[in-house]
Amino acid sequence: MQIHQSAIWVSVLVGGLLFAGCASDDAAYLEKFNPVRPVEVAPNRDVEDLERRIQAMAHFAAGVSFELRGEQAKAQEEFYEAAMADASNESVVVEVARRLIRQKDSDRAISLLIQATGHPKATANLYALLGVAYAQAGKQELAILASDAALKKNPRLPQAYQNLVQIYLQNERLPEALKVLDRAVQQKGGDAGFLTSLADLYLSITRLHATELERLHPRILALLMEARRLNSDNPAVLQRMGETFRSLGEFAQAAEMYARVQALFPMNPQVRERLTELYLQSGNRKKAAEQLEALLRESPANAQANYLMGLISADDKQFARAAEFMGKALLIDPEMETAYHELASVQLALDKPQEALATLEKARARFRSNFILEFYSSLVQARLKDHAKALRHLTAAETYARATEPQRLTPQFYFQLGATLERNKNFAEAEKYFLLALKQSPDFVDVLNYLGYMWVERGERLTEAKAMIEKAVKAEPTNAAFLDSMAWTFFKLGKPREALDWQLRALQHLKEPDATLHDHLADIYSVLKQPGKAREHWRKSLAIEPNAEIQKKLDALPR
């Protein structure tokens, strides 16, 4: 109830209104923000009632004066006296009672509201507010009675239902809380605001009793869908609907509600940011990008918007564009730690490992080491073929994860660590981590193939290795790497003709040049006494990637 008028106005308030009765701008201001209704002296008006209302106006005027001078305690006292003097003036009573409740002065709030609810025209809102005051004072049974009285006057009053639900939940009386809401749902003619309030109250129950979520989720969603059908144009209601849909994980519906809010407030950046987030959560990258592009037109230096555009571009495989947005984000906000990691990932996708390494070194100089930094560093070093450094970074990442983030020790992480150990020729440790990955995810085909191939290459556990690779091929029958492993298994088993069929299929499904596949095919042709074809494929292998061992095999072929 902040009043922003000159002090001169306060000095003439009582005299001007009571004796002159003028319709000045100040009087209009007072009428708008307060109050006390203008006094009209009627021949039959009870003198005592008139005096009481005059006292109310005088107290209110004094409250305004004190508030203008910044004396809030004195102002509050005068406003309280104004409300007590004319408790039939509901707008003043409600405002003063809410202030008292915010200040935890529940006793005086109760006194005021008891007096106000004694008026024959007292509304349900006053009884509901009395319930709030009683609950704050710890008088819960009286709070229940007051809230029930409010519902008798208005069966669709959200505050009264909220009072009852909160009281029952605080006293671990879940069945009664649910009965209250079940009764509320039966009320006919509720608007979108009422239905959304009920959905929010059901949701509040699930936050305290998580086991109820599965049962109540359909009920909450049904209330929200009915509220949605009513096509409210109230932005506060639409926003609440959006947030409740979001809490249920219904991101597309939440985005629809925020889109309606945006139609009412198209220039509101907070609404745009939330809508962007919801589009991303619902997987609608196109709509999210539209919001971000609009946001960047209005605010090009928005680091978060640039970062999110980078993520969207990366998801769309537009890696150069993603790198540009990520770079801008870091120029604007060098403290955006995750942007360093994402930029490095994009630079790897662009086959620029040295740039990725430089990006991560900047992050290392600015932030404390952590799992993500070490993990990305290992990926960069692996791309640079420095497998020893890659292993050091992965080992550090594992240490961080075990200490603080064990959820990061996923099958994918164990696979990466196993593969790095294998490249460092630490086969026993590699096997251990591959088996850990398979323990968590028995159908992880990349691990099945990699471990199976490692055993085949070393001539170990060939029967088990063959079964693993067959399982991988069955899952992905056109995967060139898996087909190559199958061919190499037959080759190691001394069956080069069967190996040839599998190897030719592998090359048929090859999407990018691969030196190893041509090397294997050349080995098979060599054993089959076809030196011309062996020579052809060893040369193809060397053209893709120089290799001294392959060169030796090529040189050893008969001329």
mmCIF file of C-alpha atoms in Angstrom, residues 179-551:
data_model
loop_
_atom_site.group_PDB
_atom_site.id
_atom_site.type_symbol
_atom_site.label_atom_id
_atom_site.label_comp_id
_atom_site.label_asym_id
_atom_site.label_seq_id
_atom_site.Cartn_x
_atom_site.Cartn_y
_atom_site.Cartn_z
ATOM 1 C CA LYS A 179 -10.509 -35.656 0.255
ATOM 2 C CA VAL A 180 -10.443 -31.859 0.265
ATOM 3 C CA LEU A 181 -9.129 -31.789 -3.288
ATOM 4 C CA ASP A 182 -11.440 -34.546 -4.452
ATOM 5 C CA ARG A 183 -14.318 -32.409 -3.140
ATOM 6 C CA ALA A 184 -12.922 -29.391 -4.986
ATOM 7 C CA VAL A 185 -12.739 -31.288 -8.275
ATOM 8 C CA GLN A 186 -16.475 -31.991 -8.051
ATOM 9 C CA GLN A 187 -17.290 -28.274 -8.187
ATOM 10 C CA LYS A 188 -18.815 -27.255 -11.496
ATOM 11 C CA GLY A 189 -18.098 -24.094 -13.419
ATOM 12 C CA GLY A 190 -14.530 -23.553 -12.287
ATOM 13 C CA ASP A 191 -12.448 -21.264 -14.460
ATOM 14 C CA ALA A 192 -8.891 -21.920 -15.663
ATOM 15 C CA GLY A 193 -7.405 -20.233 -12.602
ATOM 16 C CA PHE A 194 -9.389 -22.455 -10.226
ATOM 17 C CA LEU A 195 -8.504 -25.656 -12.091
ATOM 18 C CA THR A 196 -4.831 -24.699 -12.212
ATOM 19 C CA SER A 197 -4.846 -23.996 -8.477
ATOM 20 C CA LEU A 198 -6.212 -27.489 -7.832
ATOM 21 C CA ALA A 199 -3.554 -29.000 -10.085
ATOM 22 C CA ASP A 200 -0.890 -27.098 -8.141
ATOM 23 C CA LEU A 201 -2.280 -28.365 -4.834
ATOM 24 C CA TYR A 202 -2.260 -31.975 -6.026
ATOM 25 C CA LEU A 203 1.307 -31.424 -7.190
ATOM 26 C CA SER A 204 2.279 -30.054 -3.768
ATOM 27 C CA ILE A 205 1.113 -33.349 -2.268
ATOM 28 C CA THR A 206 3.402 -35.330 -4.575
ATOM 29 C CA ARG A 207 6.388 -33.224 -3.520
ATOM 30 C CA LEU A 208 5.901 -34.365 0.074
ATOM 31 C CA HIS A 209 4.691 -37.860 -0.833
ATOM 32 C CA ALA A 210 6.623 -38.903 -3.940
ATOM 33 C CA THR A 211 4.919 -42.299 -4.005
ATOM 34 C CA GLU A 212 1.638 -40.539 -4.850
ATOM 35 C CA LEU A 213 2.981 -39.054 -8.096
ATOM 36 C CA GLU A 214 2.227 -42.030 -10.318
ATOM 37 C CA ARG A 215 -1.363 -42.203 -9.043
ATOM 38 C CA LEU A 216 -2.045 -38.462 -9.079
ATOM 39 C CA HIS A 217 -0.238 -37.605 -12.320
ATOM 40 C CA PRO A 218 -3.257 -38.404 -14.573
ATOM 41 C CA ARG A 219 -5.554 -36.372 -12.310
ATOM 42 C CA ILE A 220 -3.244 -33.353 -12.333
ATOM 43 C CA LEU A 221 -2.822 -33.581 -16.091
ATOM 44 C CA ALA A 222 -6.592 -33.835 -16.620
ATOM 45 C CA LEU A 223 -7.142 -30.647 -14.594
ATOM 46 C CA LEU A 224 -4.517 -28.811 -16.615
ATOM 47 C CA MET A 225 -5.898 -30.031 -19.926
ATOM 48 C CA GLU A 226 -9.371 -28.839 -18.927
ATOM 49 C CA ALA A 227 -7.908 -25.477 -17.900
ATOM 50 C CA ARG A 228 -6.115 -25.343 -21.265
ATOM 51 C CA ARG A 229 -9.397 -26.014 -23.079
ATOM 52 C CA LEU A 230 -10.950 -22.931 -21.464
ATOM 53 C CA ASN A 231 -8.493 -20.672 -23.354
ATOM 54 C CA SER A 232 -7.755 -18.222 -20.568
ATOM 55 C CA ASP A 233 -6.157 -14.939 -21.567
ATOM 56 C CA ASN A 234 -4.977 -14.189 -18.025
ATOM 57 C CA PRO A 235 -1.155 -14.099 -18.231
ATOM 58 C CA ALA A 236 -0.687 -15.037 -14.567
ATOM 59 C CA VAL A 237 -2.908 -18.103 -14.986
ATOM 60 C CA LEU A 238 -1.207 -19.080 -18.249
ATOM 61 C CA GLN A 239 2.208 -18.815 -16.622
ATOM 62 C CA ARG A 240 1.105 -20.974 -13.675
ATOM 63 C CA MET A 241 -0.283 -23.533 -16.103
ATOM 64 C CA GLY A 242 3.018 -23.506 -17.955
ATOM 65 C CA GLU A 243 5.020 -24.062 -14.789
ATOM 66 C CA THR A 244 2.753 -26.879 -13.619
ATOM 67 C CA PHE A 245 2.917 -28.614 -17.011
ATOM 68 C CA ARG A 246 6.696 -28.203 -16.782
ATOM 69 C CA SER A 247 6.799 -29.803 -13.321
ATOM 70 C CA LEU A 248 4.990 -32.817 -14.771
ATOM 71 C CA GLY A 249 7.552 -33.078 -17.565
ATOM 72 C CA GLU A 250 4.938 -32.049 -20.149
ATOM 73 C CA PHE A 251 7.286 -29.625 -21.865
ATOM 74 C CA ALA A 252 5.370 -29.252 -25.132
ATOM 75 C CA GLN A 253 2.190 -28.262 -23.277
ATOM 76 C CA ALA A 254 4.190 -25.924 -21.039
ATOM 77 C CA ALA A 255 5.672 -24.280 -24.132
ATOM 78 C CA GLU A 256 2.187 -23.767 -25.553
ATOM 79 C CA MET A 257 1.142 -21.898 -22.397
ATOM 80 C CA TYR A 258 4.217 -19.681 -22.477
ATOM 81 C CA ALA A 259 3.639 -19.022 -26.183
ATOM 82 C CA ARG A 260 0.234 -17.627 -25.207
ATOM 83 C CA VAL A 261 1.891 -15.440 -22.583
ATOM 84 C CA GLN A 262 4.360 -14.260 -25.203
ATOM 85 C CA ALA A 263 1.506 -13.311 -27.522
ATOM 86 C CA LEU A 264 0.323 -10.960 -24.763
ATOM 87 C CA PHE A 265 3.826 -9.696 -23.884
ATOM 88 C CA PRO A 266 5.940 -10.158 -27.037
ATOM 89 C CA MET A 267 8.868 -8.074 -25.784
ATOM 90 C CA ASN A 268 9.296 -9.743 -22.394
ATOM 91 C CA PRO A 269 12.810 -11.320 -22.336
ATOM 92 C CA GLN A 270 12.070 -13.558 -19.314
ATOM 93 C CA VAL A 271 9.110 -15.121 -21.115
ATOM 94 C CA ARG A 272 11.237 -15.624 -24.235
ATOM 95 C CA GLU A 273 14.011 -17.298 -22.234
ATOM 96 C CA ARG A 274 11.604 -19.673 -20.486
ATOM 97 C CA LEU A 275 9.917 -20.483 -23.783
ATOM 98 C CA THR A 276 13.297 -21.232 -25.344
ATOM 99 C CA GLU A 277 14.147 -23.556 -22.471
ATOM 100 C CA LEU A 278 10.833 -25.379 -22.839
ATOM 101 C CA TYR A 279 11.243 -25.804 -26.589
ATOM 102 C CA LEU A 280 14.680 -27.304 -25.966
ATOM 103 C CA GLN A 281 13.309 -29.630 -23.287
ATOM 104 C CA SER A 282 10.527 -30.760 -25.612
ATOM 105 C CA GLY A 283 13.028 -31.388 -28.414
ATOM 106 C CA ASN A 284 11.674 -28.626 -30.642
ATOM 107 C CA ARG A 285 15.036 -27.185 -31.686
ATOM 108 C CA LYS A 286 13.551 -25.217 -34.582
ATOM 109 C CA LYS A 287 11.196 -23.238 -32.343
ATOM 110 C CA ALA A 288 13.939 -22.783 -29.761
ATOM 111 C CA ALA A 289 16.248 -21.382 -32.432
ATOM 112 C CA GLU A 290 13.553 -18.924 -33.551
ATOM 113 C CA GLN A 291 13.249 -17.609 -30.005
ATOM 114 C CA LEU A 292 17.003 -17.360 -29.577
ATOM 115 C CA GLU A 293 17.479 -15.572 -32.885
ATOM 116 C CA ALA A 294 14.871 -13.003 -31.853
ATOM 117 C CA LEU A 295 16.556 -12.643 -28.474
ATOM 118 C CA LEU A 296 19.948 -12.118 -30.107
ATOM 119 C CA ARG A 297 18.522 -9.468 -32.423
ATOM 120 C CA GLU A 298 17.384 -7.584 -29.339
ATOM 121 C CA SER A 299 20.441 -8.410 -27.238
ATOM 122 C CA PRO A 300 23.460 -9.638 -29.261
ATOM 123 C CA ALA A 301 25.637 -9.687 -26.137
ATOM 124 C CA ASN A 302 23.488 -12.294 -24.395
ATOM 125 C CA ALA A 303 26.043 -14.986 -23.568
ATOM 126 C CA GLN A 304 23.481 -17.640 -22.658
ATOM 127 C CA ALA A 305 21.570 -17.151 -25.908
ATOM 128 C CA ASN A 306 24.780 -17.496 -27.937
ATOM 129 C CA TYR A 307 25.688 -20.617 -25.972
ATOM 130 C CA LEU A 308 22.288 -22.226 -26.553
ATOM 131 C CA MET A 309 22.424 -21.388 -30.258
ATOM 132 C CA GLY A 310 25.777 -23.146 -30.278
ATOM 133 C CA LEU A 311 24.257 -26.257 -28.720
ATOM 134 C CA ILE A 312 21.385 -26.282 -31.204
ATOM 135 C CA SER A 313 23.751 -25.823 -34.142
ATOM 136 C CA ALA A 314 25.928 -28.682 -32.871
ATOM 137 C CA ASP A 315 22.883 -30.954 -32.577
ATOM 138 C CA ASP A 316 22.054 -30.072 -36.186
ATOM 139 C CA LYS A 317 25.632 -31.013 -37.218
ATOM 140 C CA GLN A 318 26.354 -27.378 -38.152
ATOM 141 C CA PHE A 319 29.673 -27.488 -36.344
ATOM 142 C CA ALA A 320 31.277 -24.365 -37.838
ATOM 143 C CA ARG A 321 28.228 -22.313 -36.867
ATOM 144 C CA ALA A 322 28.232 -23.917 -33.431
ATOM 145 C CA ALA A 323 31.883 -22.988 -32.909
ATOM 146 C CA GLU A 324 31.122 -19.382 -33.868
ATOM 147 C CA PHE A 325 28.305 -19.092 -31.317
ATOM 148 C CA MET A 326 30.330 -20.813 -28.587
ATOM 149 C CA GLY A 327 33.252 -18.505 -29.256
ATOM 150 C CA LYS A 328 30.992 -15.444 -28.955
ATOM 151 C CA ALA A 329 29.548 -16.750 -25.699
ATOM 152 C CA LEU A 330 33.032 -17.062 -24.215
ATOM 153 C CA LEU A 331 34.070 -13.609 -25.410
ATOM 154 C CA ILE A 332 31.033 -12.158 -23.656
ATOM 155 C CA ASP A 333 31.335 -14.295 -20.540
ATOM 156 C CA PRO A 334 34.724 -15.996 -20.047
ATOM 157 C CA GLU A 335 33.397 -17.541 -16.814
ATOM 158 C CA MET A 336 30.926 -19.781 -18.662
ATOM 159 C CA GLU A 337 32.748 -23.004 -17.862
ATOM 160 C CA THR A 338 30.577 -25.456 -19.802
ATOM 161 C CA ALA A 339 31.027 -23.412 -22.985
ATOM 162 C CA TYR A 340 34.736 -24.335 -23.040
ATOM 163 C CA HIS A 341 33.877 -28.031 -22.960
ATOM 164 C CA GLU A 342 31.202 -27.734 -25.637
ATOM 165 C CA LEU A 343 33.452 -25.624 -27.868
ATOM 166 C CA ALA A 344 36.203 -28.239 -27.575
ATOM 167 C CA SER A 345 33.703 -30.939 -28.540
ATOM 168 C CA VAL A 346 32.664 -28.950 -31.615
ATOM 169 C CA GLN A 347 36.293 -28.355 -32.565
ATOM 170 C CA LEU A 348 36.893 -32.100 -32.390
ATOM 171 C CA ALA A 349 33.894 -32.612 -34.675
ATOM 172 C CA LEU A 350 35.552 -30.170 -37.089
ATOM 173 C CA ASP A 351 38.726 -32.304 -36.850
ATOM 174 C CA LYS A 352 40.644 -29.480 -35.187
ATOM 175 C CA PRO A 353 42.145 -31.249 -32.157
ATOM 176 C CA GLN A 354 44.868 -28.639 -31.629
ATOM 177 C CA GLU A 355 42.242 -25.891 -31.347
ATOM 178 C CA ALA A 356 40.243 -28.100 -28.981
ATOM 179 C CA LEU A 357 43.357 -28.619 -26.872
ATOM 180 C CA ALA A 358 43.956 -24.841 -26.717
ATOM 181 C CA THR A 359 40.342 -24.285 -25.639
ATOM 182 C CA LEU A 360 40.644 -26.817 -22.833
ATOM 183 C CA GLU A 361 43.941 -25.328 -21.695
ATOM 184 C CA LYS A 362 42.184 -21.962 -21.315
ATOM 185 C CA ALA A 363 39.571 -23.676 -19.169
ATOM 186 C CA ARG A 364 42.268 -25.423 -17.130
ATOM 187 C CA ALA A 365 43.954 -22.060 -16.447
ATOM 188 C CA ARG A 366 40.682 -20.504 -15.271
ATOM 189 C CA PHE A 367 38.861 -23.298 -13.418
ATOM 190 C CA ARG A 368 39.648 -26.142 -11.064
ATOM 191 C CA SER A 369 40.099 -29.498 -12.701
ATOM 192 C CA ASN A 370 37.027 -31.724 -12.726
ATOM 193 C CA PHE A 371 35.593 -34.805 -14.389
ATOM 194 C CA ILE A 372 34.352 -33.066 -17.533
ATOM 195 C CA LEU A 373 37.604 -31.207 -18.176
ATOM 196 C CA GLU A 374 39.667 -34.374 -17.795
ATOM 197 C CA PHE A 375 37.274 -36.434 -19.894
ATOM 198 C CA TYR A 376 37.290 -33.988 -22.806
ATOM 199 C CA SER A 377 41.065 -33.667 -22.520
ATOM 200 C CA SER A 378 41.339 -37.431 -22.933
ATOM 201 C CA LEU A 379 39.220 -37.294 -26.104
ATOM 202 C CA VAL A 380 41.471 -34.608 -27.557
ATOM 203 C CA GLN A 381 44.666 -36.525 -26.746
ATOM 204 C CA ALA A 382 43.187 -39.688 -28.225
ATOM 205 C CA ARG A 383 42.484 -37.773 -31.440
ATOM 206 C CA LEU A 384 46.085 -36.558 -31.394
ATOM 207 C CA LYS A 385 47.075 -40.221 -30.924
ATOM 208 C CA ASP A 386 48.879 -39.484 -27.675
ATOM 209 C CA HIS A 387 47.327 -42.450 -25.929
ATOM 210 C CA ALA A 388 49.512 -42.174 -22.827
ATOM 211 C CA LYS A 389 48.237 -38.646 -22.117
ATOM 212 C CA ALA A 390 44.703 -39.714 -22.959
ATOM 213 C CA LEU A 391 44.987 -42.457 -20.349
ATOM 214 C CA ARG A 392 46.290 -40.042 -17.699
ATOM 215 C CA HIS A 393 43.338 -37.720 -18.246
ATOM 216 C CA LEU A 394 40.812 -40.568 -18.173
ATOM 217 C CA THR A 395 42.326 -41.968 -14.983
ATOM 218 C CA ALA A 396 42.036 -38.507 -13.406
ATOM 219 C CA ALA A 397 38.415 -38.303 -14.571
ATOM 220 C CA GLU A 398 37.686 -41.668 -12.964
ATOM 221 C CA THR A 399 39.210 -40.460 -9.683
ATOM 222 C CA TYR A 400 36.994 -37.350 -9.654
ATOM 223 C CA ALA A 401 33.926 -39.418 -10.466
ATOM 224 C CA ARG A 402 34.552 -41.975 -7.731
ATOM 225 C CA ALA A 403 35.049 -39.179 -5.183
ATOM 226 C CA THR A 404 32.131 -36.885 -5.991
ATOM 227 C CA GLU A 405 30.105 -37.987 -9.030
ATOM 228 C CA PRO A 406 29.801 -41.787 -9.160
ATOM 229 C CA GLN A 407 26.834 -41.472 -11.539
ATOM 230 C CA ARG A 408 29.334 -40.523 -14.232
ATOM 231 C CA LEU A 409 30.857 -44.007 -14.147
ATOM 232 C CA THR A 410 28.604 -45.165 -16.958
ATOM 233 C CA PRO A 411 29.059 -48.022 -19.438
ATOM 234 C CA GLN A 412 30.134 -45.409 -21.999
ATOM 235 C CA PHE A 413 32.836 -44.129 -19.655
ATOM 236 C CA TYR A 414 34.117 -47.640 -18.915
ATOM 237 C CA PHE A 415 34.148 -48.358 -22.657
ATOM 238 C CA GLN A 416 36.220 -45.244 -23.318
ATOM 239 C CA LEU A 417 38.645 -46.139 -20.537
ATOM 240 C CA GLY A 418 38.899 -49.742 -21.723
ATOM 241 C CA ALA A 419 39.617 -48.661 -25.300
ATOM 242 C CA THR A 420 42.297 -46.234 -24.124
ATOM 243 C CA LEU A 421 43.939 -48.921 -22.007
ATOM 244 C CA GLU A 422 43.900 -51.272 -25.006
ATOM 245 C CA ARG A 423 45.630 -48.636 -27.143
ATOM 246 C CA ASN A 424 48.254 -48.377 -24.399
ATOM 247 C CA LYS A 425 48.631 -52.186 -24.648
ATOM 248 C CA ASN A 426 47.411 -52.684 -21.084
ATOM 249 C CA PHE A 427 45.172 -55.522 -22.145
ATOM 250 C CA ALA A 428 44.378 -57.002 -18.741
ATOM 251 C CA GLU A 429 43.118 -53.654 -17.390
ATOM 252 C CA ALA A 430 41.268 -52.964 -20.629
ATOM 253 C CA GLU A 431 39.455 -56.285 -20.282
ATOM 254 C CA LYS A 432 38.485 -55.401 -16.697
ATOM 255 C CA TYR A 433 36.843 -52.138 -17.736
ATOM 256 C CA PHE A 434 35.136 -53.651 -20.775
ATOM 257 C CA LEU A 435 33.591 -56.283 -18.507
ATOM 258 C CA LEU A 436 32.476 -53.559 -16.070
ATOM 259 C CA ALA A 437 30.708 -51.844 -18.968
ATOM 260 C CA LEU A 438 29.009 -55.098 -19.973
ATOM 261 C CA LYS A 439 27.964 -55.760 -16.393
ATOM 262 C CA GLN A 440 26.036 -52.477 -16.444
ATOM 263 C CA SER A 441 24.845 -52.841 -20.046
ATOM 264 C CA PRO A 442 25.026 -56.438 -21.374
ATOM 265 C CA ASP A 443 23.834 -55.437 -24.861
ATOM 266 C CA PHE A 444 26.326 -52.587 -25.367
ATOM 267 C CA VAL A 445 27.314 -53.571 -28.911
ATOM 268 C CA ASP A 446 30.404 -51.352 -29.164
ATOM 269 C CA VAL A 447 31.888 -53.064 -26.117
ATOM 270 C CA LEU A 448 30.907 -56.516 -27.366
ATOM 271 C CA ASN A 449 32.677 -55.807 -30.640
ATOM 272 C CA TYR A 450 35.756 -54.130 -29.151
ATOM 273 C CA LEU A 451 36.387 -56.753 -26.466
ATOM 274 C CA GLY A 452 35.659 -59.586 -28.894
ATOM 275 C CA TYR A 453 38.060 -58.132 -31.448
ATOM 276 C CA MET A 454 40.747 -57.609 -28.788
ATOM 277 C CA TRP A 455 40.535 -61.266 -27.788
ATOM 278 C CA VAL A 456 40.572 -62.392 -31.437
ATOM 279 C CA GLU A 457 43.583 -60.215 -32.220
ATOM 280 C CA ARG A 458 45.440 -61.760 -29.277
ATOM 281 C CA GLY A 459 44.231 -65.287 -30.032
ATOM 282 C CA GLU A 460 42.401 -65.529 -26.705
ATOM 283 C CA ARG A 461 38.963 -66.945 -25.823
ATOM 284 C CA LEU A 462 38.083 -67.199 -29.514
ATOM 285 C CA THR A 463 34.779 -69.017 -29.041
ATOM 286 C CA GLU A 464 33.545 -66.437 -26.529
ATOM 287 C CA ALA A 465 34.870 -63.617 -28.695
ATOM 288 C CA LYS A 466 33.027 -64.977 -31.749
ATOM 289 C CA ALA A 467 29.754 -65.120 -29.791
ATOM 290 C CA MET A 468 30.178 -61.499 -28.682
ATOM 291 C CA ILE A 469 30.888 -60.272 -32.200
ATOM 292 C CA GLU A 470 27.967 -62.267 -33.627
ATOM 293 C CA LYS A 471 25.692 -60.564 -31.098
ATOM 294 C CA ALA A 472 26.981 -57.147 -32.183
ATOM 295 C CA VAL A 473 26.513 -57.972 -35.883
ATOM 296 C CA LYS A 474 22.978 -59.225 -35.255
ATOM 297 C CA ALA A 475 22.144 -55.889 -33.626
ATOM 298 C CA GLU A 476 23.761 -53.826 -36.417
ATOM 299 C CA PRO A 477 24.108 -55.987 -39.550
ATOM 300 C CA THR A 478 25.437 -53.145 -41.734
ATOM 301 C CA ASN A 479 28.069 -51.868 -39.307
ATOM 302 C CA ALA A 480 31.355 -52.095 -41.221
ATOM 303 C CA ALA A 481 33.491 -52.292 -38.064
ATOM 304 C CA PHE A 482 31.449 -55.205 -36.697
ATOM 305 C CA LEU A 483 31.551 -57.027 -40.039
ATOM 306 C CA ASP A 484 35.327 -56.537 -40.128
ATOM 307 C CA SER A 485 35.597 -58.084 -36.644
ATOM 308 C CA MET A 486 33.564 -61.065 -37.822
ATOM 309 C CA ALA A 487 35.867 -61.490 -40.838
ATOM 310 C CA TRP A 488 38.957 -61.262 -38.649
ATOM 311 C CA THR A 489 37.535 -63.872 -36.284
ATOM 312 C CA PHE A 490 37.192 -66.375 -39.135
ATOM 313 C CA PHE A 491 40.679 -65.448 -40.345
ATOM 314 C CA LYS A 492 42.164 -66.159 -36.906
ATOM 315 C CA LEU A 493 40.227 -69.426 -36.789
ATOM 316 C CA GLY A 494 42.013 -70.466 -39.993
ATOM 317 C CA LYS A 495 38.995 -70.002 -42.273
ATOM 318 C CA PRO A 496 40.140 -67.413 -44.835
ATOM 319 C CA ARG A 497 37.386 -68.111 -47.389
ATOM 320 C CA GLU A 498 34.636 -67.424 -44.828
ATOM 321 C CA ALA A 499 36.672 -64.425 -43.726
ATOM 322 C CA LEU A 500 36.735 -63.086 -47.302
ATOM 323 C CA ASP A 501 32.940 -63.020 -47.562
ATOM 324 C CA TRP A 502 32.605 -61.060 -44.316
ATOM 325 C CA GLN A 503 35.422 -58.673 -45.252
ATOM 326 C CA LEU A 504 33.899 -57.845 -48.626
ATOM 327 C CA ARG A 505 30.589 -57.123 -46.885
ATOM 328 C CA ALA A 506 32.432 -54.851 -44.457
ATOM 329 C CA LEU A 507 33.932 -52.836 -47.320
ATOM 330 C CA GLN A 508 30.558 -52.705 -49.031
ATOM 331 C CA HIS A 509 29.086 -50.913 -45.998
ATOM 332 C CA LEU A 510 32.106 -48.721 -45.317
ATOM 333 C CA LYS A 511 31.079 -45.049 -45.077
ATOM 334 C CA GLU A 512 34.536 -43.485 -44.738
ATOM 335 C CA PRO A 513 37.982 -44.725 -45.867
ATOM 336 C CA ASP A 514 39.487 -47.106 -43.307
ATOM 337 C CA ALA A 515 43.088 -48.302 -43.516
ATOM 338 C CA THR A 516 42.513 -51.303 -41.220
ATOM 339 C CA LEU A 517 39.760 -52.828 -43.357
ATOM 340 C CA HIS A 518 41.933 -52.738 -46.485
ATOM 341 C CA ASP A 519 44.861 -54.191 -44.500
ATOM 342 C CA HIS A 520 42.698 -57.088 -43.307
ATOM 343 C CA LEU A 521 41.401 -57.760 -46.815
ATOM 344 C CA ALA A 522 44.976 -57.771 -48.114
ATOM 345 C CA ASP A 523 45.980 -60.271 -45.382
ATOM 346 C CA ILE A 524 43.111 -62.542 -46.411
ATOM 347 C CA TYR A 525 44.029 -62.348 -50.109
ATOM 348 C CA SER A 526 47.665 -63.050 -49.234
ATOM 349 C CA VAL A 527 46.735 -66.276 -47.400
ATOM 350 C CA LEU A 528 44.464 -67.214 -50.320
ATOM 351 C CA LYS A 529 47.497 -66.890 -52.635
ATOM 352 C CA GLN A 530 46.160 -63.863 -54.502
ATOM 353 C CA PRO A 531 49.154 -61.486 -54.252
ATOM 354 C CA GLY A 532 47.835 -59.057 -56.866
ATOM 355 C CA LYS A 533 44.716 -58.313 -54.855
ATOM 356 C CA ALA A 534 46.707 -58.280 -51.630
ATOM 357 C CA ARG A 535 49.056 -55.676 -53.152
ATOM 358 C CA GLU A 536 46.081 -53.557 -54.305
ATOM 359 C CA HIS A 537 44.537 -53.339 -50.841
ATOM 360 C CA TRP A 538 47.792 -52.808 -48.943
ATOM 361 C CA ARG A 539 48.454 -49.872 -51.229
ATOM 362 C CA LYS A 540 44.964 -48.542 -50.542
ATOM 363 C CA SER A 541 45.593 -48.908 -46.817
ATOM 364 C CA LEU A 542 48.875 -46.989 -47.031
ATOM 365 C CA ALA A 543 47.237 -44.248 -49.108
ATOM 366 C CA ILE A 544 44.770 -43.686 -46.298
ATOM 367 C CA GLU A 545 47.307 -43.866 -43.471
ATOM 368 C CA PRO A 546 51.078 -44.579 -43.726
ATOM 369 C CA ASN A 547 52.150 -47.571 -41.635
ATOM 370 C CA ALA A 548 55.606 -49.142 -41.456
ATOM 371 C CA GLU A 549 54.334 -52.668 -40.699
ATOM 372 C CA ILE A 550 52.004 -52.657 -43.671
ATOM 373 C CA GLN A 551 54.782 -51.319 -45.873
#
